[in-house]
Tab-separated table of C-alpha atoms and ligand atoms in Angstrom:
chain	number	residue	atom	x	y	z
A	21	UNK	CA	130.449	61.799	157.009
A	22	UNK	CA	126.964	61.072	157.531
A	23	UNK	CA	126.689	64.392	159.721
A	24	UNK	CA	128.235	66.555	157.013
A	25	UNK	CA	125.669	64.891	154.384
A	26	UNK	CA	122.766	65.650	156.551
A	27	UNK	CA	123.899	69.116	157.137
A	28	UNK	CA	124.332	69.745	153.431
A	29	UNK	CA	120.894	68.396	152.678
A	30	UNK	CA	119.371	70.594	155.606
A	31	UNK	CA	121.000	73.614	154.128
A	32	UNK	CA	119.878	73.090	150.504
A	33	UNK	CA	116.313	72.523	151.825
A	34	UNK	CA	116.477	75.574	153.840
A	35	UNK	CA	117.751	77.817	150.901
A	36	UNK	CA	114.976	76.114	148.788
A	37	UNK	CA	112.294	77.153	151.198
A	38	UNK	CA	113.710	80.696	151.732
A	39	UNK	CA	113.786	81.224	148.025
A	40	UNK	CA	110.395	80.077	147.659
A	41	UNK	CA	109.203	82.223	150.582
A	42	UNK	CA	110.910	85.202	148.881
A	43	UNK	CA	109.242	84.048	145.485
A	44	UNK	CA	112.684	83.996	143.944
A	45	UNK	CA	113.145	80.405	143.585
A	46	UNK	CA	111.663	77.847	141.097
A	47	UNK	CA	107.861	78.599	140.534
A	48	UNK	CA	106.262	75.238	141.515
A	49	UNK	CA	103.238	74.583	139.224
A	50	UNK	CA	100.816	72.088	140.349
A	51	UNK	CA	99.198	70.249	137.254
A	52	UNK	CA	96.181	68.544	138.220
A	53	UNK	CA	94.912	66.705	135.028
A	54	UNK	CA	93.625	63.234	134.035
A	55	UNK	CA	96.334	60.826	132.980
A	56	UNK	CA	93.810	57.720	133.104
A	57	UNK	CA	90.187	57.184	131.925
A	58	UNK	CA	88.035	58.584	129.266
A	59	UNK	CA	89.678	62.131	129.399
A	60	UNK	CA	93.378	61.043	129.450
A	61	UNK	CA	94.363	62.294	126.077
A	62	UNK	CA	92.636	65.613	126.908
A	63	UNK	CA	95.124	65.972	129.943
A	64	UNK	CA	98.074	65.211	127.768
A	65	UNK	CA	97.242	67.655	125.188
A	66	UNK	CA	96.730	70.449	127.765
A	67	UNK	CA	99.947	69.585	129.372
A	68	UNK	CA	101.747	69.553	126.055
A	69	UNK	CA	100.307	73.090	125.222
A	70	UNK	CA	101.302	74.570	128.681
A	71	UNK	CA	104.989	73.069	128.314
A	72	UNK	CA	105.169	74.443	124.898
A	73	UNK	CA	104.514	78.023	125.981
A	74	UNK	CA	106.885	77.686	129.070
A	75	UNK	CA	109.755	76.184	126.669
A	76	UNK	CA	109.243	79.378	124.218
A	77	UNK	CA	109.811	81.425	127.293
A	78	UNK	CA	113.067	79.768	128.081
A	79	UNK	CA	111.608	77.459	130.686
A	80	UNK	CA	110.393	80.363	132.807
A	81	UNK	CA	107.178	82.315	133.698
A	82	UNK	CA	107.490	85.783	135.397
A	83	UNK	CA	111.256	85.228	135.472
A	84	UNK	CA	111.285	82.007	137.613
A	85	UNK	CA	112.321	78.728	136.381
A	86	UNK	CA	109.175	76.447	136.234
A	87	UNK	CA	109.049	73.166	138.035
A	88	UNK	CA	106.045	70.764	137.593
A	89	UNK	CA	104.392	68.715	140.123
A	90	UNK	CA	101.934	66.381	138.719
A	91	UNK	CA	98.751	64.597	139.995
A	92	UNK	CA	96.494	62.383	138.028
A	93	UNK	CA	92.991	63.434	139.225
A	94	UNK	CA	91.476	60.391	137.065
A	95	UNK	CA	88.311	62.671	136.304
A	96	UNK	CA	87.149	61.449	139.728
A	97	UNK	CA	85.386	64.149	141.766
A	98	UNK	CA	85.327	62.105	145.032
A	99	UNK	CA	89.141	62.283	145.032
A	100	UNK	CA	89.397	65.929	144.222
A	101	UNK	CA	89.567	67.567	147.343
A	102	UNK	CA	92.226	65.297	148.650
A	103	UNK	CA	94.391	65.688	145.443
A	104	UNK	CA	94.227	69.529	145.387
A	105	UNK	CA	94.990	69.746	149.084
A	106	UNK	CA	98.050	67.552	148.658
A	107	UNK	CA	99.391	69.853	146.012
A	108	UNK	CA	98.843	72.753	148.143
A	109	UNK	CA	99.824	71.647	151.609
A	110	UNK	CA	102.243	68.881	151.006
A	111	UNK	CA	103.900	69.933	147.583
A	112	UNK	CA	103.605	73.729	148.559
A	113	UNK	CA	102.789	74.567	145.142
A	114	UNK	CA	102.888	78.391	144.109
A	115	UNK	CA	100.164	78.076	141.424
A	116	UNK	CA	97.563	75.509	140.450
A	117	UNK	CA	96.566	74.413	136.900
A	118	UNK	CA	93.565	72.010	136.257
A	119	UNK	CA	91.510	70.304	135.284
A	120	UNK	CA	89.303	68.830	132.471
A	121	UNK	CA	86.306	67.335	134.356
A	122	UNK	CA	83.723	69.891	135.579
A	123	UNK	CA	83.115	68.235	139.009
A	124	UNK	CA	86.737	67.913	139.826
A	125	UNK	CA	87.261	71.560	138.710
A	126	UNK	CA	84.571	72.813	141.203
A	127	UNK	CA	86.365	70.971	144.071
A	128	UNK	CA	89.635	72.560	142.808
A	129	UNK	CA	87.960	76.092	142.756
A	130	UNK	CA	86.473	75.613	146.242
A	131	UNK	CA	89.989	74.904	147.894
A	132	UNK	CA	91.600	77.732	145.759
A	133	UNK	CA	89.198	80.204	146.940
A	134	UNK	CA	89.287	79.062	150.573
A	135	UNK	CA	93.386	79.204	150.443
A	136	UNK	CA	93.708	82.044	147.906
A	137	UNK	CA	95.977	80.021	145.772
A	138	UNK	CA	96.040	81.423	142.215
A	139	UNK	CA	94.127	78.873	139.884
A	140	UNK	CA	93.956	78.677	136.114
A	141	UNK	CA	91.116	76.148	134.657
A	142	UNK	CA	92.636	74.871	131.171
A	143	UNK	CA	89.483	73.073	130.442
A	144	UNK	CA	86.483	72.299	132.655
A	145	UNK	CA	83.509	74.428	131.583
A	146	UNK	CA	81.628	74.301	134.993
A	147	UNK	CA	79.353	77.416	134.663
A	148	UNK	CA	79.658	77.804	138.517
A	149	UNK	CA	83.635	78.426	138.386
A	150	UNK	CA	83.056	81.744	136.657
A	151	UNK	CA	79.538	82.088	138.324
A	152	UNK	CA	78.769	81.811	141.920
A	153	UNK	CA	82.142	80.464	142.586
A	154	UNK	CA	84.111	83.064	140.829
A	155	UNK	CA	86.970	84.650	142.814
A	156	UNK	CA	89.756	87.171	142.262
A	157	UNK	CA	92.442	84.424	142.016
A	158	UNK	CA	90.456	81.964	139.710
A	159	UNK	CA	90.748	82.287	135.909
A	160	UNK	CA	89.654	80.061	133.030
A	161	UNK	CA	91.692	79.848	129.829
A	162	UNK	CA	88.983	77.651	128.098
A	163	UNK	CA	85.113	78.286	128.025
A	164	UNK	CA	81.949	77.914	129.935
A	165	UNK	CA	79.752	75.071	129.219
A	166	UNK	CA	77.007	77.437	128.362
A	167	UNK	CA	79.209	78.949	125.527
A	168	UNK	CA	79.266	76.338	122.716
A	169	UNK	CA	75.874	75.107	123.633
A	170	UNK	CA	74.198	78.475	123.246
A	171	UNK	CA	75.745	79.106	120.008
A	172	UNK	CA	74.686	75.767	118.542
A	173	UNK	CA	71.207	76.486	119.834
A	174	UNK	CA	70.971	79.476	117.443
A	175	UNK	CA	72.673	77.506	114.574
A	176	UNK	CA	70.188	74.750	114.780
A	177	UNK	CA	67.293	76.996	115.021
A	178	UNK	CA	68.350	79.095	111.900
A	179	UNK	CA	68.636	75.708	110.085
A	180	UNK	CA	64.976	75.520	110.346
A	181	UNK	CA	64.881	72.569	112.921
A	182	UNK	CA	61.897	72.630	115.307
A	183	UNK	CA	61.921	69.504	117.565
A	184	UNK	CA	65.422	68.313	119.056
A	185	UNK	CA	66.052	65.495	121.383
A	186	UNK	CA	69.447	66.068	123.563
A	187	UNK	CA	71.757	63.447	124.712
A	188	UNK	CA	74.778	63.768	127.111
A	189	UNK	CA	76.441	62.543	130.292
A	190	UNK	CA	74.560	63.483	133.498
A	191	UNK	CA	76.960	65.774	135.174
A	192	UNK	CA	77.446	69.600	135.445
A	193	UNK	CA	79.284	69.691	131.794
A	194	UNK	CA	76.493	67.735	130.119
A	195	UNK	CA	73.672	69.501	132.020
A	196	UNK	CA	75.014	72.888	131.446
A	197	UNK	CA	75.842	72.398	127.837
A	198	UNK	CA	72.228	71.087	127.021
A	199	UNK	CA	70.995	74.109	129.099
A	200	UNK	CA	72.731	76.404	127.046
A	201	UNK	CA	71.729	74.967	123.684
A	202	UNK	CA	67.897	74.882	125.046
A	203	UNK	CA	68.103	78.543	126.115
A	204	UNK	CA	69.011	79.840	122.627
A	205	UNK	CA	67.083	77.176	120.716
A	206	UNK	CA	63.841	77.764	122.529
A	207	UNK	CA	64.118	81.573	122.407
A	208	UNK	CA	64.242	81.290	118.651
A	209	UNK	CA	61.162	79.132	118.627
A	210	UNK	CA	62.479	75.541	118.782
A	211	UNK	CA	61.548	72.845	121.127
A	212	UNK	CA	63.669	70.473	123.196
A	213	UNK	CA	61.256	67.518	123.178
A	214	UNK	CA	63.300	64.898	125.247
A	215	UNK	CA	66.447	65.100	127.336
A	216	UNK	CA	68.306	61.930	127.472
A	217	UNK	CA	71.416	61.170	129.651
A	218	UNK	CA	73.475	58.505	131.228
A	219	UNK	CA	76.055	58.629	134.146
A	220	UNK	CA	79.609	59.695	133.385
A	221	UNK	CA	81.839	58.094	132.027
A	222	UNK	CA	79.283	55.175	130.778
A	223	UNK	CA	79.158	54.443	127.194
A	224	UNK	CA	76.174	51.945	126.788
A	225	UNK	CA	74.406	54.170	124.412
A	226	UNK	CA	72.254	51.379	122.752
A	227	UNK	CA	68.919	51.876	124.768
A	228	UNK	CA	69.162	55.706	124.208
A	229	UNK	CA	69.824	55.517	120.532
A	230	UNK	CA	66.699	53.390	120.273
A	231	UNK	CA	64.784	55.902	122.171
A	232	UNK	CA	65.883	58.618	119.767
A	233	UNK	CA	64.967	56.592	116.759
A	234	UNK	CA	61.512	56.130	118.206
A	235	UNK	CA	60.915	59.826	118.805
A	236	UNK	CA	61.933	60.794	115.369
A	237	UNK	CA	63.262	64.391	116.185
A	238	UNK	CA	64.394	66.781	113.332
A	239	UNK	CA	67.751	66.818	114.975
A	240	UNK	CA	69.997	65.750	118.076
A	241	UNK	CA	72.221	67.941	120.065
A	242	UNK	CA	74.782	66.271	122.245
A	243	UNK	CA	77.767	66.893	124.716
A	244	UNK	CA	80.382	64.167	124.721
A	245	UNK	CA	84.121	64.258	124.852
A	246	UNK	CA	87.231	62.244	124.764
A	247	UNK	CA	86.844	58.354	124.459
A	248	UNK	CA	83.157	58.681	125.041
A	249	UNK	CA	82.692	61.024	122.231
A	250	UNK	CA	84.674	58.501	119.837
A	251	UNK	CA	82.277	55.607	120.856
A	252	UNK	CA	79.036	57.921	120.690
A	253	UNK	CA	79.647	59.091	117.178
A	254	UNK	CA	80.645	55.404	115.944
A	255	UNK	CA	77.375	54.174	117.592
A	256	UNK	CA	75.103	56.785	116.191
A	257	UNK	CA	76.350	55.868	112.690
A	258	UNK	CA	76.075	52.226	113.242
A	259	UNK	CA	72.679	52.707	114.485
A	260	UNK	CA	71.716	54.118	111.069
A	261	UNK	CA	70.750	57.418	112.655
A	262	UNK	CA	73.483	59.641	111.068
A	263	UNK	CA	71.808	59.551	107.651
A	264	UNK	CA	68.252	60.310	109.035
A	265	UNK	CA	68.594	62.639	111.916
A	266	UNK	CA	71.307	65.241	111.833
A	267	UNK	CA	73.537	65.129	114.893
A	268	UNK	CA	74.910	68.369	116.177
A	269	UNK	CA	77.251	68.860	119.203
A	270	UNK	CA	79.444	71.179	121.244
A	271	UNK	CA	82.892	70.832	119.537
A	272	UNK	CA	84.373	68.393	121.984
A	273	UNK	CA	82.377	65.632	120.125
A	274	UNK	CA	85.072	65.753	117.260
A	275	UNK	CA	88.053	67.409	118.778
A	276	UNK	CA	91.036	65.272	119.274
A	277	UNK	CA	88.817	62.493	118.264
A	278	UNK	CA	88.822	62.441	114.460
A	279	UNK	CA	91.472	59.588	113.947
A	280	UNK	CA	89.543	57.208	115.991
A	281	UNK	CA	86.212	58.244	114.641
A	282	UNK	CA	87.003	57.961	110.908
A	283	UNK	CA	84.546	58.386	108.284
A	284	UNK	CA	81.594	58.115	111.089
A	285	UNK	CA	82.379	61.697	111.927
A	286	UNK	CA	82.518	62.976	108.245
A	287	UNK	CA	80.120	66.032	107.565
A	288	UNK	CA	79.321	66.488	111.513
A	289	UNK	CA	78.565	70.381	112.542
A	290	UNK	CA	79.796	71.422	115.969
A	291	UNK	CA	80.452	74.829	117.696
A	292	UNK	CA	83.550	75.577	119.543
A	293	UNK	CA	86.046	78.344	120.252
A	294	UNK	CA	88.697	76.846	117.890
A	295	UNK	CA	88.770	75.382	114.460
A	296	UNK	CA	91.602	73.320	112.651
A	297	UNK	CA	91.945	75.702	109.837
A	298	UNK	CA	91.943	79.330	111.115
A	299	UNK	CA	94.996	80.078	109.170
A	300	UNK	CA	96.080	83.077	111.239
A	301	UNK	CA	99.919	83.798	111.730
A	302	UNK	CA	99.572	83.135	115.362
A	303	UNK	CA	97.708	79.694	114.898
A	304	UNK	CA	99.948	78.562	112.050
A	305	UNK	CA	102.986	79.202	114.278
A	306	UNK	CA	101.435	77.352	117.128
A	307	UNK	CA	100.366	74.407	114.992
A	308	UNK	CA	103.882	74.044	113.462
A	309	UNK	CA	105.688	74.276	117.086
A	310	UNK	CA	103.267	71.929	118.394
A	311	UNK	CA	103.702	69.387	115.630
A	312	UNK	CA	107.350	69.772	115.859
A	313	UNK	CA	107.571	69.162	119.476
A	314	UNK	CA	105.187	66.583	120.007
A	315	UNK	CA	104.716	64.664	116.738
A	316	UNK	CA	100.846	65.260	117.109
A	317	UNK	CA	98.458	67.604	115.592
A	318	UNK	CA	97.075	70.210	118.292
A	319	UNK	CA	93.540	70.287	119.187
A	320	UNK	CA	91.441	72.820	121.399
A	321	UNK	CA	92.770	71.111	124.770
A	322	UNK	CA	96.324	72.085	123.546
A	323	UNK	CA	95.229	75.570	122.708
A	324	UNK	CA	93.780	75.936	126.251
A	325	UNK	CA	96.770	74.527	127.986
A	326	UNK	CA	99.076	76.966	125.954
A	327	UNK	CA	96.695	79.824	126.873
A	328	UNK	CA	96.577	78.926	130.487
A	329	UNK	CA	100.597	79.412	130.576
A	330	UNK	CA	100.277	82.605	128.613
A	331	UNK	CA	97.731	84.002	131.136
A	332	UNK	CA	100.047	82.981	134.122
A	333	UNK	CA	102.947	84.385	132.380
A	334	UNK	CA	101.278	87.752	131.889
A	335	UNK	CA	100.172	87.816	135.627
A	336	UNK	CA	103.451	87.014	136.850
A	337	UNK	CA	105.624	89.136	134.658
A	338	UNK	CA	103.511	92.110	136.071
A	339	UNK	CA	105.017	91.247	139.686
A	340	UNK	CA	108.368	89.863	138.648
A	341	UNK	CA	107.200	86.515	139.722
A	342	UNK	CA	105.938	87.366	143.239
A	343	UNK	CA	102.815	85.088	143.658
A	344	UNK	CA	102.163	86.869	146.976
A	345	UNK	CA	100.903	90.009	144.906
A	346	UNK	CA	97.704	88.544	144.179
A	347	UNK	CA	95.801	91.733	143.188
A	348	UNK	CA	98.436	92.949	140.869
A	349	UNK	CA	98.519	89.428	139.076
A	350	UNK	CA	94.719	89.611	138.864
A	351	UNK	CA	94.717	93.239	137.454
A	352	UNK	CA	97.367	92.220	134.846
A	353	UNK	CA	95.383	89.280	133.502
A	354	UNK	CA	92.161	91.207	133.589
A	355	UNK	CA	93.403	94.058	131.332
A	356	UNK	CA	95.365	91.604	128.976
A	357	UNK	CA	94.410	90.654	125.239
A	358	UNK	CA	95.659	87.127	125.165
A	359	UNK	CA	97.307	86.375	121.808
A	360	UNK	CA	95.852	82.950	121.431
A	361	UNK	CA	95.879	80.473	118.398
A	362	UNK	CA	92.036	80.663	118.632
A	363	UNK	CA	92.028	84.484	118.091
A	364	UNK	CA	92.850	87.147	120.566
A	365	UNK	CA	90.545	87.122	123.659
A	366	UNK	CA	90.210	88.960	126.905
A	367	UNK	CA	88.542	87.831	130.192
A	368	UNK	CA	84.990	88.758	131.440
A	369	UNK	CA	84.753	90.350	134.882
A	370	UNK	CA	84.137	86.770	136.191
A	371	UNK	CA	87.363	85.905	134.441
A	372	UNK	CA	86.021	83.669	131.511
A	373	UNK	CA	87.065	83.992	128.094
A	374	UNK	CA	85.196	86.364	125.983
A	375	UNK	CA	85.582	84.875	122.449
A	376	UNK	CA	84.477	84.008	119.029
A	377	UNK	CA	82.528	80.518	118.753
A	378	UNK	CA	83.160	78.912	115.361
A	379	UNK	CA	80.811	76.673	113.496
A	380	UNK	CA	83.164	74.079	112.170
A	381	UNK	CA	82.313	70.848	109.885
A	382	UNK	CA	84.334	67.779	109.875
A	383	UNK	CA	86.200	66.896	106.639
A	384	UNK	CA	88.723	64.134	106.734
A	385	UNK	CA	90.876	64.716	109.864
A	386	UNK	CA	90.040	68.392	110.477
A	387	UNK	CA	87.269	70.312	112.028
A	388	UNK	CA	87.130	72.911	109.080
A	389	UNK	CA	85.845	76.578	109.890
A	390	UNK	CA	82.579	77.153	108.422
A	391	UNK	CA	81.745	80.420	109.851
A	392	UNK	CA	81.671	82.597	113.053
A	393	UNK	CA	78.587	81.332	114.846
A	394	UNK	CA	78.785	83.936	117.673
A	395	UNK	CA	81.145	86.858	117.839
A	396	UNK	CA	82.707	87.691	120.989
A	397	UNK	CA	80.415	85.559	123.062
A	398	UNK	CA	80.578	86.315	126.829
A	399	UNK	CA	79.194	83.867	129.290
A	400	UNK	CA	76.539	85.543	131.507
A	401	UNK	CA	78.453	84.891	134.716
A	402	UNK	CA	75.304	84.378	136.426
A	403	UNK	CA	75.745	84.449	140.483
A	404	UNK	CA	79.297	85.975	140.185
A	405	UNK	CA	79.819	88.786	142.756
A	406	UNK	CA	83.207	90.401	142.019
B	518	BEZ	C1	83.932	69.297	131.348
B	518	BEZ	O1	83.697	68.266	132.306
B	518	BEZ	O2	83.611	70.478	131.768
B	518	BEZ	C2	84.487	68.971	130.071
B	518	BEZ	C3	85.115	67.589	129.893
B	518	BEZ	C4	85.685	67.532	128.544
B	518	BEZ	C5	85.382	68.542	127.470
B	518	BEZ	C6	84.702	69.693	127.855
B	518	BEZ	C7	84.361	69.822	129.064
């Protein structure tokens, strides 16, 4: 009896590995996202968005039934290489989707580049991923850290502010967001007079807020996201700064956070590639379907997850699910116009979305569209050789 069962198990395992080798079996999607820590909610929204698109496609991408293998990356760069290697070598995933944190994403991109595994980054903005680390098999469905920062630099300069203090977490995303802001703001004649930072994911802002009060700048520019953004906005208001020194940010400051921030976020202006009130047929349908499926309002992270699945679907449809046809997959995504809830976009030569960056203002529980701050903004893709 035992021998019969063992033989049956072996036959099933063999059939599944043959199917996988022939690219006809289930499509194993390695989802590497944070499920714990300050970015946990962002990971959930990305996964929800991804699953929503897969469900809309009957549970399939490129004609293959999708199976998920999940890893909680904890937004910890020190564990990233091990985590991604487990997905590729132990779990034999066909494609990788991840992640939120720029430092973790850079480790993923390094392994993806070395192994040739198809990777779609559904959030992390690390400029290097579509810069010096760019590769034919690496795509991003989100943004580069430079994009919202640069757009806000132009907005703040147009408002007539001259001296700005910046404050962020000291890691790639914070540094690059500030760099993008500074590039545009100083080109327009402004000056960043002080750059404040604290280690990720610390939220002890008090001493830095005291420095801002003492510096008396015309305005403050910031990058924070997730749980850290909730606390920063509340602390900024509690310190009495909100009414005296206007606070501007990359839109992550107020996306997916408004329930928790309450009135302290009201009126804040941010720049991002999504807003809650776009009102297009595509966005309306997406928001309705998302709310129905998850009993939650979508945010930018949900959109990026949805679009990561759309991009994979486009690439895989072109090769009928055969993930070994890497060049054809890349060519299909490169020439696609992705019908995103944010507005249709295509990717740059380095595989980063070329997209409108919106100026939004918090009103109640929404990031309301004010205007298009930057039309079809393309990351410069500095250092990418493709
Ligand atoms: C990043 O690490 O790239 C990132 C994290 C959260 C929101 C946006 C960017």
